PDB file of C-alpha atoms in Angstrom:
ATOM      1  CA  GLN M   8       0.000   0.000   0.000  1.00 88.00           C
ATOM      2  CA  VAL M   9       0.996   3.587  -0.638  1.00 91.00           C
ATOM      3  CA  GLN M  10      -0.260   6.522   1.373  1.00 94.00           C
ATOM      4  CA  LEU M  11      -0.356   9.955  -0.258  1.00 96.00           C
ATOM      5  CA  VAL M  12      -0.689  13.245   1.586  1.00 95.00           C
ATOM      6  CA  GLU M  13      -1.104  16.527  -0.261  1.00 96.00           C
ATOM      7  CA  SER M  14      -0.270  19.968   1.072  1.00 95.00           C
ATOM      8  CA  GLY M  15       0.045  23.529  -0.149  1.00 96.00           C
ATOM      9  CA  GLY M  16      -3.461  24.388  -1.269  1.00 94.00           C
ATOM     10  CA  GLY M  17      -5.156  27.642  -0.393  1.00 97.00           C
ATOM     11  CA  LEU M  18      -6.672  30.872  -1.638  1.00 97.00           C
ATOM     12  CA  VAL M  19      -4.807  33.040  -4.131  1.00 98.00           C
ATOM     13  CA  GLN M  20      -5.650  35.913  -6.427  1.00 98.00           C
ATOM     14  CA  ALA M  21      -5.704  35.481 -10.180  1.00 98.00           C
ATOM     15  CA  GLY M  22      -2.198  35.681 -11.600  1.00 98.00           C
ATOM     16  CA  GLY M  23      -0.669  34.358  -8.401  1.00 98.00           C
ATOM     17  CA  SER M  24       1.221  31.173  -7.660  1.00 98.00           C
ATOM     18  CA  LEU M  25       0.925  28.147  -5.409  1.00 98.00           C
ATOM     19  CA  ARG M  26       3.110  25.096  -4.890  1.00 98.00           C
ATOM     20  CA  LEU M  27       1.462  21.790  -4.070  1.00 98.00           C
ATOM     21  CA  SER M  28       3.375  18.893  -2.588  1.00 97.00           C
ATOM     22  CA  CYS M  29       2.515  15.219  -2.282  1.00 96.00           C
ATOM     23  CA  ALA M  30       4.404  12.996   0.134  1.00 94.00           C
ATOM     24  CA  ALA M  31       4.264   9.257  -0.454  1.00 93.00           C
ATOM     25  CA  SER M  32       4.845   6.677   2.273  1.00 90.00           C
ATOM     26  CA  GLY M  33       4.519   2.946   2.590  1.00 88.00           C
ATOM     27  CA  ARG M  34       5.504   0.823  -0.393  1.00 85.00           C
ATOM     28  CA  THR M  35       6.767   3.781  -2.361  1.00 79.00           C
ATOM     29  CA  ALA M  36       8.423   1.511  -4.904  1.00 77.00           C
ATOM     30  CA  SER M  37       4.853   0.990  -6.128  1.00 77.00           C
ATOM     31  CA  SER M  38       4.511   4.659  -7.101  1.00 82.00           C
ATOM     32  CA  ARG M  39       6.290   4.377 -10.426  1.00 88.00           C
ATOM     33  CA  THR M  40       4.128   7.010 -12.062  1.00 93.00           C
ATOM     34  CA  MET M  41       2.713   9.911 -10.096  1.00 94.00           C
ATOM     35  CA  GLY M  42       0.189  12.418 -11.218  1.00 96.00           C
ATOM     36  CA  TRP M  43      -1.993  15.335 -10.268  1.00 98.00           C
ATOM     37  CA  PHE M  44      -5.664  15.544 -11.098  1.00 98.00           C
ATOM     38  CA  ARG M  45      -8.295  18.099 -10.191  1.00 98.00           C
ATOM     39  CA  GLN M  46     -12.028  18.152  -9.806  1.00 98.00           C
ATOM     40  CA  ALA M  47     -14.279  21.178  -9.720  1.00 96.00           C
ATOM     41  CA  PRO M  48     -17.866  20.983  -8.440  1.00 93.00           C
ATOM     42  CA  GLY M  49     -20.138  19.304 -10.961  1.00 95.00           C
ATOM     43  CA  LYS M  50     -17.264  18.344 -13.260  1.00 96.00           C
ATOM     44  CA  GLU M  51     -15.351  15.170 -13.969  1.00 96.00           C
ATOM     45  CA  ARG M  52     -11.891  14.575 -12.575  1.00 97.00           C
ATOM     46  CA  GLU M  53      -9.389  16.209 -14.945  1.00 97.00           C
ATOM     47  CA  PHE M  54      -5.793  15.289 -15.704  1.00 98.00           C
ATOM     48  CA  VAL M  55      -3.333  18.009 -14.702  1.00 98.00           C
ATOM     49  CA  ALA M  56       0.160  16.510 -14.884  1.00 98.00           C
ATOM     50  CA  ALA M  57       2.145  13.291 -14.592  1.00 97.00           C
ATOM     51  CA  VAL M  58       5.772  12.404 -13.937  1.00 95.00           C
ATOM     52  CA  SER M  59       7.780   9.243 -14.413  1.00 91.00           C
ATOM     53  CA  TRP M  60       9.707   7.329 -11.743  1.00 88.00           C
ATOM     54  CA  SER M  61      12.984   9.030 -12.689  1.00 87.00           C
ATOM     55  CA  GLY M  62      11.391  12.440 -13.037  1.00 87.00           C
ATOM     56  CA  GLY M  63      12.753  12.694 -16.545  1.00 90.00           C
ATOM     57  CA  SER M  64       9.407  12.404 -18.327  1.00 93.00           C
ATOM     58  CA  THR M  65       6.476  14.719 -17.719  1.00 95.00           C
ATOM     59  CA  ASP M  66       3.257  15.686 -19.410  1.00 95.00           C
ATOM     60  CA  TYR M  67       0.473  18.178 -18.803  1.00 97.00           C
ATOM     61  CA  GLY M  68      -3.165  18.747 -19.524  1.00 97.00           C
ATOM     62  CA  ASP M  69      -3.785  21.294 -22.266  1.00 97.00           C
ATOM     63  CA  SER M  70      -5.370  23.790 -19.891  1.00 97.00           C
ATOM     64  CA  VAL M  71      -2.251  24.061 -17.710  1.00 98.00           C
ATOM     65  CA  LYS M  72       0.597  23.708 -20.202  1.00 97.00           C
ATOM     66  CA  GLY M  73       3.102  26.514 -19.888  1.00 97.00           C
ATOM     67  CA  ARG M  74       1.814  27.517 -16.449  1.00 98.00           C
ATOM     68  CA  PHE M  75       2.246  24.428 -14.237  1.00 98.00           C
ATOM     69  CA  THR M  76       5.374  22.380 -13.611  1.00 98.00           C
ATOM     70  CA  ILE M  77       5.509  18.935 -12.036  1.00 97.00           C
ATOM     71  CA  SER M  78       8.690  17.651 -10.440  1.00 96.00           C
ATOM     72  CA  ARG M  79       9.825  14.702  -8.383  1.00 92.00           C
ATOM     73  CA  ASP M  80      12.530  14.884  -5.770  1.00 88.00           C
ATOM     74  CA  SER M  81      15.663  12.770  -5.958  1.00 73.00           C
ATOM     75  CA  GLY M  82      14.351  10.434  -3.279  1.00 75.00           C
ATOM     76  CA  LYS M  83      11.296   9.897  -5.501  1.00 72.00           C
ATOM     77  CA  ASN M  84       8.888  10.002  -2.569  1.00 87.00           C
ATOM     78  CA  THR M  85       7.700  13.584  -2.971  1.00 93.00           C
ATOM     79  CA  VAL M  86       6.117  15.203  -5.989  1.00 96.00           C
ATOM     80  CA  HIS M  87       5.538  18.914  -6.405  1.00 97.00           C
ATOM     81  CA  LEU M  88       3.226  20.920  -8.619  1.00 98.00           C
ATOM     82  CA  GLN M  89       4.315  24.509  -9.149  1.00 98.00           C
ATOM     83  CA  MET M  90       1.331  26.514 -10.359  1.00 98.00           C
ATOM     84  CA  ASN M  91       1.955  29.939 -11.858  1.00 98.00           C
ATOM     85  CA  GLY M  92      -0.365  32.347 -13.597  1.00 98.00           C
ATOM     86  CA  LEU M  93      -3.363  30.928 -11.780  1.00 98.00           C
ATOM     87  CA  LYS M  94      -6.822  31.603 -13.185  1.00 98.00           C
ATOM     88  CA  PRO M  95     -10.260  31.392 -11.560  1.00 97.00           C
ATOM     89  CA  GLU M  96     -10.957  28.329 -13.703  1.00 97.00           C
ATOM     90  CA  ASP M  97      -8.114  26.532 -11.925  1.00 98.00           C
ATOM     91  CA  THR M  98     -10.269  26.455  -8.791  1.00 98.00           C
ATOM     92  CA  ALA M  99     -10.775  22.825  -7.788  1.00 98.00           C
ATOM     93  CA  VAL M 100      -9.787  20.111  -5.366  1.00 98.00           C
ATOM     94  CA  TYR M 101      -6.393  18.839  -6.437  1.00 98.00           C
ATOM     95  CA  TYR M 102      -5.586  15.168  -5.950  1.00 98.00           C
ATOM     96  CA  CYS M 103      -2.255  13.413  -5.972  1.00 97.00           C
ATOM     97  CA  ALA M 104      -2.240   9.917  -7.465  1.00 97.00           C
ATOM     98  CA  ALA M 105       0.242   7.082  -7.865  1.00 95.00           C
ATOM     99  CA  ARG M 106       0.286   3.856  -9.810  1.00 93.00           C
ATOM    100  CA  THR M 107       2.477   0.798 -10.023  1.00 89.00           C
ATOM    101  CA  GLU M 108       2.561   0.926 -13.805  1.00 85.00           C
ATOM    102  CA  TYR M 109       5.448   2.692 -15.443  1.00 85.00           C
ATOM    103  CA  TYR M 110       4.970   6.031 -17.200  1.00 84.00           C
ATOM    104  CA  GLY M 111       5.287   4.461 -20.640  1.00 83.00           C
ATOM    105  CA  GLY M 112       2.486   2.010 -19.934  1.00 77.00           C
ATOM    106  CA  SER M 113      -1.206   2.652 -20.220  1.00 78.00           C
ATOM    107  CA  TYR M 114      -2.716   6.072 -20.363  1.00 92.00           C
ATOM    108  CA  TYR M 115      -1.276   8.094 -17.510  1.00 93.00           C
ATOM    109  CA  PHE M 116      -3.865  10.817 -18.130  1.00 94.00           C
ATOM    110  CA  GLU M 117      -6.713   8.458 -17.228  1.00 94.00           C
ATOM    111  CA  PRO M 118      -7.695   8.472 -13.522  1.00 96.00           C
ATOM    112  CA  ARG M 119      -8.758   4.814 -13.749  1.00 95.00           C
ATOM    113  CA  THR M 120      -5.149   3.733 -14.330  1.00 94.00           C
ATOM    114  CA  TYR M 121      -4.016   4.935 -10.893  1.00 95.00           C
ATOM    115  CA  ASP M 122      -3.945   2.691  -7.854  1.00 94.00           C
ATOM    116  CA  TYR M 123      -3.582   5.156  -4.983  1.00 95.00           C
ATOM    117  CA  TRP M 124      -5.080   8.550  -4.238  1.00 97.00           C
ATOM    118  CA  GLY M 125      -4.603  11.276  -1.680  1.00 97.00           C
ATOM    119  CA  GLN M 126      -7.421  13.044   0.135  1.00 97.00           C
ATOM    120  CA  GLY M 127      -7.131  16.178  -1.960  1.00 97.00           C
ATOM    121  CA  THR M 128      -6.302  19.803  -1.262  1.00 97.00           C
ATOM    122  CA  GLN M 129      -8.481  22.777  -2.154  1.00 98.00           C
ATOM    123  CA  VAL M 130      -7.166  25.459  -4.485  1.00 98.00           C
ATOM    124  CA  THR M 131      -9.288  28.575  -4.859  1.00 98.00           C
ATOM    125  CA  VAL M 132      -8.369  31.361  -7.270  1.00 98.00           C
ATOM    126  CA  SER M 133     -10.241  34.631  -6.868  1.00 97.00           C
ATOM    127  CA  SER M 134     -10.779  37.042  -9.735  1.00 93.00           C
TER     128      SER M 134
END
């Protein structure tokens, strides 16, 4: 089992920045791919970003490309999401996810391919 704990959410004005972190514990060798997803009220869970085990491969959802950056620390147990240029439409609960499958496997942008999820952290962007 892998436990995921997110931190860093909060309230920010449009144009501002936030940095989310996700700490993994337990059988962290099972978190070969890690990702961030978000869900706004009344909407489906949306892919935000994913990172490979090494940290060398990353990808982003179209709505956040060029503004968000995902990174994985050298110990591989913590993943960060740096969010710049925040917009009101970025308001959502952000979830950290991990899966045993490698990055190059099945669709890392699909929530159903992830095995473990954090509790989520609220991000609110005011206009």
